Short mmCIF file of C-alpha atoms in Angstrom, two decimals:
data_model
loop_
_atom_site.label_atom_id
_atom_site.label_comp_id
_atom_site.label_asym_id
_atom_site.label_seq_id
_atom_site.Cartn_x
_atom_site.Cartn_y
_atom_site.Cartn_z
CA MET A 267 0.00 0.00 0.00
CA ALA A 268 1.39 3.41 -0.98
CA ALA A 269 2.31 5.85 1.76
CA PRO A 270 -0.19 8.71 2.22
CA LYS A 271 0.64 11.72 0.08
CA GLN A 272 2.23 14.65 1.89
CA ALA A 273 -0.10 17.63 2.28
CA VAL A 274 1.07 20.54 0.15
CA VAL A 275 1.47 23.67 2.27
CA GLY A 276 3.46 26.87 1.99
CA PRO A 277 6.33 27.75 4.34
CA LEU A 278 5.28 27.38 7.98
CA VAL A 279 6.15 29.50 11.02
CA GLY A 280 5.91 28.39 14.65
CA ALA A 281 5.09 30.57 17.65
CA VAL A 282 5.88 29.91 21.30
CA VAL A 283 3.30 31.69 23.46
CA GLN A 284 4.42 31.67 27.09
CA SER A 285 1.70 33.18 29.29
CA THR A 286 1.07 33.28 33.03
CA ASN A 287 -1.15 30.21 33.18
CA SER A 288 0.02 28.13 30.24
CA THR A 289 2.45 27.59 27.39
CA HIS A 290 1.32 27.11 23.79
CA PHE A 291 3.10 26.24 20.54
CA LEU A 292 1.21 27.04 17.34
CA VAL A 293 2.12 26.55 13.67
CA PHE A 294 0.79 28.84 10.92
CA ASN A 295 0.86 28.79 7.14
CA SER A 296 2.82 31.97 6.32
CA LYS A 297 0.90 32.56 3.07
CA THR A 298 -2.64 32.36 4.51
CA ALA A 299 -2.14 32.90 8.30
CA GLU A 300 -4.10 29.66 8.76
CA LEU A 301 -3.50 27.85 12.07
CA LEU A 302 -2.49 24.27 11.22
CA SER A 303 -1.68 22.71 14.59
CA HIS A 304 -1.07 23.58 18.23
CA HIS A 305 -0.54 22.15 21.70
CA GLN A 306 -1.01 23.71 25.15
CA VAL A 307 0.32 22.85 28.62
CA GLU A 308 -1.07 24.37 31.84
CA LEU A 309 1.43 25.73 34.39
CA THR A 310 1.41 25.94 38.15
CA GLN A 311 1.81 29.14 40.12
CA GLU A 312 3.22 29.26 43.63
CA PHE A 313 1.99 31.62 46.37
CA PRO A 314 4.59 31.26 49.17
CA LYS A 315 3.19 34.25 51.12
CA GLU A 316 0.28 36.66 50.87
CA GLY A 317 0.78 38.77 47.74
CA TRP A 318 3.72 36.69 46.46
CA VAL A 319 3.40 35.01 43.03
CA GLU A 320 6.19 32.77 41.71
CA GLN A 321 6.78 30.27 38.92
CA ASP A 322 9.43 27.63 38.25
CA PRO A 323 11.58 28.72 35.25
CA LYS A 324 12.53 25.09 34.56
CA GLU A 325 8.87 24.04 34.41
CA ILE A 326 8.25 26.90 31.96
CA LEU A 327 11.19 25.81 29.75
CA GLN A 328 10.15 22.16 29.87
CA SER A 329 6.60 23.12 28.86
CA VAL A 330 7.98 24.85 25.75
CA TYR A 331 9.87 21.71 24.70
CA GLU A 332 6.78 19.56 25.35
CA CYS A 333 4.50 21.84 23.33
CA ILE A 334 6.91 21.87 20.38
CA GLU A 335 7.25 18.06 20.39
CA LYS A 336 3.49 17.42 20.68
CA THR A 337 2.63 19.98 17.97
CA CYS A 338 5.14 18.40 15.57
CA GLN A 339 3.61 14.97 16.26
CA LYS A 340 0.18 16.40 15.36
CA LEU A 341 1.62 17.85 12.12
CA GLN A 342 2.95 14.42 11.23
CA GLU A 343 -0.52 12.94 11.77
CA LEU A 344 -1.82 15.55 9.30
CA ASN A 345 0.90 14.46 6.81
CA ILE A 346 2.59 17.85 7.09
CA ASP A 347 6.37 17.76 7.08
CA LYS A 348 7.82 19.63 10.06
CA SER A 349 10.81 20.61 7.86
CA ASN A 350 8.43 23.20 6.35
CA ILE A 351 8.78 25.19 9.61
CA LYS A 352 11.19 27.95 8.60
CA ALA A 353 11.21 30.13 11.73
CA ILE A 354 9.99 30.42 15.32
CA GLY A 355 8.68 33.50 17.12
CA VAL A 356 8.36 34.01 20.87
CA SER A 357 5.55 35.86 22.67
CA ASN A 358 5.78 36.00 26.45
CA GLN A 359 4.29 37.24 29.71
CA ARG A 360 6.13 40.50 30.41
CA GLU A 361 7.83 41.89 33.57
CA THR A 362 8.18 38.41 35.16
CA THR A 363 11.77 38.28 36.36
CA VAL A 364 14.28 35.41 36.13
CA ILE A 365 17.90 35.22 37.30
CA TRP A 366 20.01 32.20 36.38
CA ASP A 367 23.59 30.92 36.50
CA LYS A 368 25.28 31.15 33.10
CA LEU A 369 27.78 28.40 34.02
CA THR A 370 25.26 25.75 35.13
CA GLY A 371 22.10 26.96 33.37
CA GLU A 372 20.19 26.61 36.64
CA PRO A 373 17.75 29.30 37.86
CA LEU A 374 19.07 30.94 41.04
CA TYR A 375 15.56 31.72 42.32
CA ASN A 376 11.98 31.17 41.23
CA ALA A 377 10.63 33.54 38.58
CA VAL A 378 8.95 36.47 40.36
CA ALA A 379 5.71 37.02 38.43
CA TRP A 380 4.43 40.35 37.13
CA LEU A 381 1.47 40.12 39.55
CA ASP A 382 3.73 39.79 42.62
CA LEU A 383 3.29 42.42 45.36
CA ARG A 384 6.23 41.71 47.70
CA THR A 385 8.13 44.77 46.43
CA GLN A 386 5.73 47.38 47.83
CA SER A 387 8.18 48.51 50.53
CA THR A 388 10.98 48.55 47.89
CA VAL A 389 8.81 50.87 45.77
CA GLU A 390 8.10 53.13 48.76
CA ASN A 391 11.83 53.41 49.58
CA LEU A 392 12.77 54.13 45.95
CA SER A 393 10.00 56.75 45.65
CA LYS A 394 11.70 58.80 48.35
CA LYS A 395 14.85 58.99 46.18
CA ILE A 396 13.08 60.60 43.19
CA PRO A 397 13.26 64.42 43.21
CA GLY A 398 9.76 65.90 43.50
CA ASN A 399 10.11 68.12 40.44
CA ASN A 400 12.00 65.68 38.21
CA ASN A 401 10.56 62.20 37.80
CA PHE A 402 13.39 61.08 35.51
CA VAL A 403 12.26 57.44 35.86
CA LYS A 404 8.89 58.09 34.23
CA SER A 405 10.25 60.51 31.61
CA LYS A 406 12.84 57.93 30.45
CA THR A 407 10.75 54.76 30.76
CA GLY A 408 7.12 55.89 30.32
CA LEU A 409 6.29 53.90 33.47
CA PRO A 410 5.23 54.82 37.01
CA LEU A 411 7.28 53.39 39.87
CA SER A 412 5.29 50.25 40.68
CA THR A 413 5.55 46.64 41.90
CA TYR A 414 4.52 45.67 38.34
CA PHE A 415 7.87 46.18 36.61
CA SER A 416 11.04 44.07 36.54
CA ALA A 417 13.57 46.49 38.07
CA VAL A 418 11.94 46.50 41.52
CA LYS A 419 11.57 42.70 41.46
CA LEU A 420 15.24 42.40 40.56
CA ARG A 421 16.18 44.86 43.31
CA TRP A 422 14.23 42.79 45.87
CA ILE A 423 15.95 39.55 44.76
CA LEU A 424 19.39 41.18 44.98
CA ASP A 425 18.55 42.46 48.49
CA ASN A 426 17.12 39.20 49.81
CA VAL A 427 18.60 36.14 48.10
CA ARG A 428 22.18 35.38 49.12
CA GLU A 429 22.71 32.83 46.32
CA VAL A 430 21.93 35.53 43.75
CA GLN A 431 24.18 38.09 45.49
CA LYS A 432 27.05 35.58 45.38
CA ALA A 433 26.47 34.77 41.69
CA VAL A 434 26.49 38.51 40.82
CA GLU A 435 29.73 39.02 42.79
CA GLU A 436 31.33 36.09 40.94
CA GLY A 437 30.09 37.23 37.50
CA ARG A 438 27.86 34.16 37.00
CA ALA A 439 24.41 35.78 37.09
CA LEU A 440 22.22 36.62 34.10
CA PHE A 441 18.94 38.51 34.32
CA GLY A 442 16.06 38.35 31.89
CA THR A 443 12.35 38.46 31.38
CA ILE A 444 10.80 35.16 30.24
CA ASP A 445 11.73 35.72 26.57
CA SER A 446 15.44 36.06 27.50
CA TRP A 447 15.39 32.89 29.62
CA LEU A 448 13.72 30.91 26.82
CA ILE A 449 15.85 32.22 23.93
CA TRP A 450 19.09 31.71 25.91
CA SER A 451 18.06 28.14 26.78
CA LEU A 452 16.71 27.21 23.33
CA THR A 453 19.79 28.56 21.50
CA GLY A 454 22.24 26.46 23.53
CA GLY A 455 22.18 27.68 27.13
CA VAL A 456 25.57 27.08 28.72
CA ASN A 457 26.88 26.07 25.29
CA GLY A 458 26.71 29.46 23.61
CA GLY A 459 23.11 30.48 24.31
CA VAL A 460 22.20 33.98 23.10
CA HIS A 461 21.45 36.33 26.01
CA CYS A 462 19.10 38.85 24.42
CA THR A 463 15.70 40.51 24.60
CA ASP A 464 13.69 42.71 22.26
CA VAL A 465 12.73 46.37 22.63
CA THR A 466 9.14 45.62 23.72
CA ASN A 467 10.21 43.45 26.66
CA ALA A 468 13.13 45.73 27.56
CA SER A 469 10.69 48.65 27.76
CA ARG A 470 8.86 46.89 30.64
CA THR A 471 11.89 46.56 32.92
CA MET A 472 12.20 50.23 34.07
CA LEU A 473 15.89 50.07 33.14
CA PHE A 474 15.43 50.90 29.45
CA ASN A 475 15.35 54.35 27.88
CA ILE A 476 12.44 54.24 25.40
CA HIS A 477 13.82 57.26 23.50
CA SER A 478 17.39 56.05 22.90
CA LEU A 479 16.28 52.35 22.86
CA GLN A 480 19.17 51.39 25.14
CA TRP A 481 19.77 50.34 28.74
CA ASP A 482 20.14 53.55 30.74
CA LYS A 483 23.07 53.98 33.13
CA GLU A 484 21.26 56.57 35.28
CA LEU A 485 18.30 54.19 35.74
CA CYS A 486 20.59 51.22 36.51
CA ASP A 487 22.46 53.36 39.07
CA PHE A 488 19.15 54.47 40.62
CA PHE A 489 17.98 50.85 41.07
CA GLU A 490 21.56 49.72 41.83
CA ILE A 491 21.44 47.08 39.11
CA PRO A 492 24.78 45.93 37.61
CA MET A 493 24.56 46.44 33.83
CA ASP A 494 26.65 43.35 33.02
CA ILE A 495 23.79 41.01 33.99
CA LEU A 496 21.40 42.57 31.44
CA PRO A 497 20.69 40.97 28.04
CA SER A 498 21.58 42.68 24.76
CA VAL A 499 18.60 44.46 23.16
CA TRP A 500 17.52 43.56 19.61
CA SER A 501 14.59 44.47 17.37
CA SER A 502 11.39 42.38 17.47
CA SER A 503 12.09 40.78 14.07
CA GLU A 504 15.58 39.43 13.31
CA ILE A 505 17.44 36.14 13.65
CA TYR A 506 18.68 35.80 17.26
CA GLY A 507 20.00 32.25 16.94
CA GLN A 508 19.03 28.68 16.03
CA MET A 509 17.28 25.96 18.03
CA LYS A 510 20.07 23.75 19.38
CA THR A 511 18.07 20.72 20.57
CA GLY A 512 14.76 18.94 20.06
CA THR A 513 12.66 18.17 17.02
CA LEU A 514 13.17 21.63 15.46
CA GLU A 515 16.95 21.75 15.86
CA GLY A 516 18.49 24.24 13.40
CA VAL A 517 15.33 26.33 12.91
CA PRO A 518 16.02 30.05 13.51
CA ILE A 519 14.33 31.95 16.34
CA SER A 520 13.64 35.24 14.59
CA GLY A 521 10.72 36.99 16.30
CA CYS A 522 10.26 38.21 19.85
CA LEU A 523 7.49 40.40 21.27
CA GLY A 524 5.99 40.87 24.72
CA ASP A 525 2.54 39.27 24.59
CA GLN A 526 0.57 42.53 24.37
CA SER A 527 2.73 43.92 21.58
CA ALA A 528 2.43 40.58 19.79
CA ALA A 529 -1.37 40.86 19.97
CA LEU A 530 -1.21 44.42 18.58
CA VAL A 531 0.80 43.10 15.60
CA GLY A 532 -1.47 40.05 15.24
CA GLN A 533 -4.52 42.35 15.15
CA MET A 534 -2.67 44.32 12.42
CA CYS A 535 -2.98 47.58 14.36
CA PHE A 536 -0.17 49.18 12.33
CA HIS A 537 -1.76 52.62 12.05
CA GLU A 538 -1.78 55.43 14.57
CA GLY A 539 -5.02 55.44 16.57
CA GLN A 540 -5.77 51.72 16.18
CA ALA A 541 -6.34 49.90 19.47
CA LYS A 542 -6.82 46.36 20.75
CA ASN A 543 -7.72 44.82 24.09
CA THR A 544 -6.46 41.37 25.13
CA TYR A 545 -8.44 39.39 27.71
CA GLY A 546 -6.14 36.94 29.48
CA THR A 547 -5.05 36.58 33.12
CA GLY A 548 -5.05 40.38 33.10
CA CYS A 549 -6.51 42.79 30.59
CA PHE A 550 -4.32 44.98 28.37
CA LEU A 551 -5.53 47.75 26.09
CA LEU A 552 -2.92 49.16 23.69
CA CYS A 553 -3.39 52.09 21.33
CA ASN A 554 -0.80 52.62 18.58
CA THR A 555 0.62 56.17 18.73
CA GLY A 556 3.01 55.73 15.78
CA ARG A 557 6.60 56.92 15.99
CA LYS A 558 5.95 59.40 18.79
CA CYS A 559 5.86 58.77 22.54
CA VAL A 560 2.61 60.08 23.97
CA PHE A 561 2.88 60.61 27.73
CA SER A 562 -0.38 60.06 29.55
CA GLU A 563 -1.94 62.49 32.00
CA HIS A 564 -4.58 59.94 32.95
CA GLY A 565 -2.71 56.99 34.46
CA LEU A 566 -1.66 55.10 31.31
CA LEU A 567 1.78 53.72 30.41
CA THR A 568 3.91 54.71 27.43
CA THR A 569 5.58 51.65 25.97
CA VAL A 570 7.38 50.41 22.85
CA ALA A 571 4.77 48.75 20.60
CA TYR A 572 7.17 47.02 18.17
CA LYS A 573 10.28 47.45 16.01
CA LEU A 574 9.86 45.07 13.08
CA GLY A 575 13.46 44.88 11.86
CA LYS A 576 16.95 46.01 12.79
CA ASP A 577 16.77 49.03 10.49
CA LYS A 578 13.05 49.74 10.95
CA PRO A 579 11.73 52.53 13.21
CA ALA A 580 10.29 51.80 16.65
CA CYS A 581 6.57 52.44 17.08
CA TYR A 582 5.03 53.30 20.45
CA ALA A 583 1.74 52.69 22.25
CA LEU A 584 -0.30 53.97 25.15
CA GLU A 585 -1.24 51.06 27.40
CA GLY A 586 -3.79 50.53 30.11
CA SER A 587 -3.09 47.48 32.28
CA VAL A 588 -5.66 45.64 34.41
CA ALA A 589 -4.09 43.10 36.76
CA ILE A 590 -7.08 40.80 37.20
CA ALA A 591 -9.34 39.76 34.31
CA GLY A 592 -9.43 36.01 33.53
CA ALA A 593 -7.78 35.49 36.93
CA VAL A 594 -11.06 36.48 38.63
CA ILE A 595 -12.84 33.57 36.89
CA ARG A 596 -10.03 31.24 37.95
CA TRP A 597 -10.49 32.58 41.51
CA LEU A 598 -14.23 31.78 41.42
CA ARG A 599 -13.29 28.25 40.35
CA ASP A 600 -10.24 27.48 42.49
CA ASN A 601 -10.78 29.59 45.63
CA LEU A 602 -14.57 29.79 46.02
CA GLY A 603 -15.51 26.63 44.13
CA ILE A 604 -18.74 28.16 42.79
CA ILE A 605 -17.89 26.98 39.25
CA LYS A 606 -16.12 23.80 38.12
CA THR A 607 -14.86 25.15 34.78
CA SER A 608 -14.14 28.65 33.49
CA GLU A 609 -16.83 28.18 30.81
CA GLU A 610 -19.45 27.74 33.54
CA SER A 611 -19.18 31.46 34.42
CA GLU A 612 -20.78 32.30 31.06
CA LYS A 613 -23.65 29.86 31.68
CA LEU A 614 -24.36 31.24 35.18
CA ALA A 615 -24.20 34.85 34.00
CA LYS A 616 -26.50 34.12 31.05
CA GLU A 617 -29.10 32.54 33.36
CA VAL A 618 -29.60 35.72 35.41
CA GLY A 619 -28.67 38.41 32.87
CA THR A 620 -27.89 40.88 35.67
CA SER A 621 -25.74 41.26 38.79
CA TYR A 622 -28.86 42.45 40.68
CA GLY A 623 -26.93 45.42 42.11
CA CYS A 624 -23.89 43.33 43.09
CA TYR A 625 -20.48 44.86 42.20
CA PHE A 626 -17.14 43.04 42.26
CA ILE A 627 -13.82 44.92 42.46
CA PRO A 628 -11.13 42.22 41.86
CA ALA A 629 -8.23 44.28 43.23
CA PHE A 630 -6.34 41.18 44.40
CA SER A 631 -3.00 42.82 43.50
CA GLY A 632 -4.07 46.40 44.11
CA LEU A 633 -5.42 48.48 41.24
CA TYR A 634 -3.32 49.08 38.12
CA ALA A 635 -4.30 51.66 35.45
CA PRO A 636 -5.59 54.29 35.74
CA TYR A 637 -5.27 54.37 39.56
CA TRP A 638 -1.90 52.71 40.36
CA GLU A 639 -3.19 52.15 43.88
CA PRO A 640 -1.40 49.30 45.70
CA SER A 641 -3.48 49.79 48.87
CA ALA A 642 -6.68 48.55 47.15
CA ARG A 643 -8.00 45.05 47.79
CA GLY A 644 -10.81 43.01 46.29
CA ILE A 645 -14.37 43.60 47.48
CA ILE A 646 -17.84 42.34 46.57
CA CYS A 647 -20.52 44.83 47.57
CA GLY A 648 -24.24 45.49 47.08
CA LEU A 649 -25.12 42.04 48.41
CA THR A 650 -28.66 41.19 49.56
CA GLN A 651 -30.34 37.97 50.72
CA PHE A 652 -31.41 37.50 47.10
CA THR A 653 -27.80 37.48 45.75
CA ASN A 654 -26.59 34.07 44.59
CA LYS A 655 -23.55 32.62 42.81
CA SER A 656 -24.98 33.49 39.37
CA HIS A 657 -25.15 37.18 40.30
CA ILE A 658 -21.55 37.04 41.57
CA ALA A 659 -20.42 35.36 38.31
CA PHE A 660 -22.19 38.10 36.32
CA ALA A 661 -20.58 40.80 38.51
CA ALA A 662 -17.15 39.22 37.90
CA LEU A 663 -17.59 39.43 34.12
CA GLU A 664 -18.98 42.95 34.43
CA ALA A 665 -15.90 43.95 36.49
CA ILE A 666 -13.62 43.06 33.56
CA CYS A 667 -15.73 45.29 31.29
CA PHE A 668 -15.84 48.22 33.73
CA GLN A 669 -12.05 48.12 34.16
CA THR A 670 -11.67 48.21 30.37
CA ARG A 671 -14.06 51.20 30.22
CA GLU A 672 -11.87 53.12 32.67
CA ILE A 673 -8.83 52.56 30.44
CA LEU A 674 -10.69 53.43 27.25
CA ASP A 675 -11.86 56.70 28.81
CA ALA A 676 -8.25 57.54 29.71
CA ILE A 677 -7.00 56.75 26.17
CA ASN A 678 -9.77 58.91 24.66
CA ARG A 679 -8.74 61.82 26.90
CA ASP A 680 -5.01 61.42 26.18
CA CYS A 681 -5.38 61.00 22.40
CA GLY A 682 -8.20 63.50 21.96
CA ILE A 683 -10.00 61.33 19.38
CA PRO A 684 -12.51 58.86 20.90
CA LEU A 685 -12.20 55.28 19.61
CA SER A 686 -15.08 54.34 17.30
CA HIS A 687 -14.73 50.60 18.01
CA LEU A 688 -12.53 48.21 20.00
CA GLN A 689 -10.70 45.20 18.55
CA VAL A 690 -10.45 42.34 21.03
CA ASP A 691 -8.60 39.05 21.38
CA GLY A 692 -7.51 36.50 23.97
CA GLY A 693 -9.04 33.32 25.38
CA MET A 694 -11.84 35.09 27.25
CA THR A 695 -13.29 36.53 24.02
CA ASN A 696 -14.93 33.13 23.47
CA ASN A 697 -17.33 34.17 26.25
CA LYS A 698 -20.21 35.79 24.30
CA VAL A 699 -21.84 37.19 27.46
CA LEU A 700 -18.58 39.00 28.28
CA MET A 701 -18.27 40.40 24.76
CA GLN A 702 -21.87 41.67 24.71
CA LEU A 703 -21.43 43.20 28.17
CA GLN A 704 -18.27 44.92 26.94
CA ALA A 705 -20.08 46.49 23.99
CA ASP A 706 -22.92 47.62 26.29
CA ILE A 707 -20.61 49.20 28.88
CA LEU A 708 -18.34 50.92 26.33
CA HIS A 709 -21.31 51.83 24.15
CA ILE A 710 -19.25 51.25 21.00
CA PRO A 711 -18.99 48.11 18.83
CA VAL A 712 -16.61 45.37 19.98
CA ILE A 713 -14.92 43.51 17.11
CA LYS A 714 -13.54 40.07 17.87
CA ALA A 715 -10.98 38.26 15.72
CA SER A 716 -12.29 34.82 14.74
CA MET A 717 -8.98 33.36 15.93
CA PRO A 718 -8.41 34.59 19.50
CA GLU A 719 -4.68 33.64 19.53
CA THR A 720 -3.54 36.91 17.97
CA SER A 721 -0.42 37.14 20.16
CA ALA A 722 0.75 33.86 18.58
CA LEU A 723 -0.05 35.22 15.12
CA GLY A 724 1.90 38.43 15.88
CA ALA A 725 4.96 36.48 17.03
CA ALA A 726 4.76 34.29 13.91
CA MET A 727 4.43 37.36 11.64
CA ALA A 728 7.52 38.98 13.23
CA ALA A 729 9.52 35.73 12.90
CA GLY A 730 8.46 35.02 9.32
CA ALA A 731 9.15 38.58 8.16
CA ALA A 732 12.69 38.70 9.59
CA GLU A 733 15.60 39.39 7.26
CA GLY A 734 17.11 36.04 6.26
CA VAL A 735 13.75 34.26 6.67
CA ASN A 736 11.45 36.37 4.48
CA VAL A 737 8.49 33.97 4.29
CA TRP A 738 5.84 36.36 5.65
CA SER A 739 5.04 39.68 3.99
CA LEU A 740 3.97 42.58 6.19
CA LYS A 741 2.90 44.75 3.24
CA PRO A 742 -0.72 45.83 3.84
CA GLU A 743 -1.87 44.41 0.47
CA ASP A 744 -0.40 40.97 1.31
CA LEU A 745 -1.83 40.63 4.82
CA SER A 746 -4.70 38.16 5.07
CA THR A 747 -7.93 39.69 6.29
CA VAL A 748 -8.76 38.21 9.69
CA MET A 749 -12.41 37.17 9.98
CA MET A 750 -14.27 39.24 12.57
CA GLU A 751 -17.33 38.89 14.79
CA ARG A 752 -19.07 42.12 15.78
CA PHE A 753 -20.96 42.91 19.00
CA GLU A 754 -23.15 46.03 18.96
CA PRO A 755 -24.35 47.83 22.13
CA GLN A 756 -27.84 46.66 23.10
CA ILE A 757 -28.67 48.94 26.03
CA LYS A 758 -29.31 52.67 26.28
CA ALA A 759 -26.30 54.90 26.96
CA THR A 760 -28.05 56.26 30.10
CA GLU A 761 -28.29 52.76 31.62
CA SER A 762 -24.65 52.12 30.81
CA GLU A 763 -23.65 55.38 32.53
CA ILE A 764 -25.67 54.62 35.70
CA ARG A 765 -24.03 51.20 36.06
CA TYR A 766 -20.58 52.69 35.39
CA SER A 767 -21.00 55.46 37.98
CA THR A 768 -22.06 52.88 40.61
CA TRP A 769 -18.97 50.85 39.73
CA LYS A 770 -16.78 53.94 40.31
CA LYS A 771 -18.37 54.33 43.76
CA ALA A 772 -17.49 50.71 44.57
CA VAL A 773 -13.89 51.25 43.39
CA MET A 774 -13.48 54.05 45.95
CA LYS A 775 -14.55 51.63 48.71
CA SER A 776 -11.82 49.14 47.69
CA MET A 777 -8.98 51.61 48.32
CA GLY A 778 -6.94 52.16 51.46
CA TRP A 779 -7.20 48.63 52.86
CA VAL A 780 -3.43 48.23 53.20
CA THR A 781 -1.42 51.24 54.32
CA ALA A 782 1.73 49.78 55.84
CA GLN A 783 3.92 46.72 55.74
CA SER A 784 5.10 44.44 58.52
CA PRO A 785 8.92 44.87 58.51
CA GLU A 786 9.56 41.20 59.32
CA SER A 787 7.57 39.62 56.53
CA ASN A 788 6.83 42.34 53.99
CA GLU A 789 3.22 41.25 54.41
CA PRO A 790 0.38 43.59 55.32
CA THR A 791 -0.78 43.05 58.87
CA MET A 792 -4.34 43.38 60.09
CA PHE A 793 -3.34 46.05 62.60
CA SER A 794 -1.09 48.02 60.24
CA THR A 795 -4.17 49.50 58.59
CA LEU A 796 -5.64 50.83 61.83
CA PRO A 797 -5.13 54.38 63.11
CA LEU A 798 -3.28 55.17 66.33
CA GLY A 799 -6.53 56.38 67.93
CA PHE A 800 -7.91 52.86 67.67
CA PHE A 801 -5.14 51.51 69.88
CA ILE A 802 -5.53 54.33 72.44
CA VAL A 803 -9.30 53.80 72.74
CA SER A 804 -8.84 50.01 72.85
CA SER A 805 -6.28 50.34 75.65
CA ILE A 806 -8.62 52.52 77.72
CA ILE A 807 -11.51 50.05 77.26
CA MET A 808 -9.27 47.10 78.20
CA LEU A 809 -8.00 48.97 81.31
CA ILE A 810 -11.54 49.80 82.45
CA GLY A 811 -12.59 46.19 81.82
CA ALA A 812 -9.68 44.82 83.84
CA ARG A 813 -10.39 47.15 86.78
CA TYR A 814 -14.07 46.18 86.69
CA ILE A 815 -13.34 42.43 86.70
CA SER A 816 -10.85 42.69 89.56
CA GLY A 817 -13.28 44.78 91.62
CA ILE A 818 -11.13 47.95 91.57
CA PRO A 819 -13.45 50.99 91.67
#
């Protein structure tokens, strides 16, 4: 019997998508942007203390190898030759910080995730060092001083982990965001691995000057970070090195974008004023501002959007970041147990069609844009005896939409031209209740890409278009039109405004829960949030009570 005929396909491009909760490897046809095969592996997160979020860098790396192997097996089953894969792109969770030993290849500490809050006291101490009239950190980086970014995580590790201190002293330590750790490991690791990052990831560290597109000595001195542990900075689309092991050995890695920039590219938002929102663990709305840095007066970040080639110009974006989006659904499942699967939240919300006056502020890691308020904590308010788990599920979905509305309002004010529609992507866009709610609350159409994995597509586009690969054209006339699904607002603008103003009231109630840190543990203590007067009054009451019990008049 004759062997099955090989499927005829154009050059293929693979994309590693390393996100907070999972790793994915996807393979696209570079001529049609069609997704041919993929594999996903879920990851664990560790929470050693309140507010701490860590991941195992070795587990992350192993998941990448596993996804590549399994995807290639699936291609074989489809009679597609894996040798058609001409390049690999990387899209990654940003800000998450890894330090490893360049001689052994071993991580020196767990990866400190972007969500982690342990650095609040570090941020407070650094804030005191910034001159009141000259915030050089924000003017150079486009970022507010926050627990969110890599520099403060790195500073905490250097202050608290002796093994890392020793490795730095001995010249063995390398620092990187997840893209750097993966590219270094995949291109050989201790045997000549390439220690690099791209401009989009570098711009999230707080050590990178977004104007000169270089590591900044003044910033490194401010954070007391040795510059020799930093990766070299490349564009988002060029050959960094070749895969040194595994089923795709010899294939060039030629694209690298932080996940939100990758989604912007995948949504083909190449023109000034185009915006997209990605719904993942967090929620990230980026608006392309072209070749100029627009500095926000309304709590947004200025970041590098992409630089698609060594000799191509960098483009910038305004970004609004929401810490908790899909993570709130995971919390309903894993912490409260009111749903068994993430999909069940859509079913519950659809059943009731309203939160019945219940509002959920998921400020588990404080509030990010536009507030940048680390003292906030999650609250559910407006509860009555009638409230049930379906109302809470609806309120959780609504919270994601309200947070997006706050960011969209800020972008409209900063750019001066209100967005006429919002392009959306990410796993949560499969939830039709969420998408309709989003259109209702924004009161503009929401346009969803038929393939939600646009960050993978963006990484593949950058890799395939790189000089020396040249299998993917980024000319507007050659780009495949992505099929879209459109959600139109279905409620009156007045109703939308009433619900939004009540949400804003609830946000105010979530603030100020944590105002100090316990010096021993860096954890907020119950009593640290209480005023001195509380202790004085309590002491008087206790003294009176003691005298009364002992019979002293």
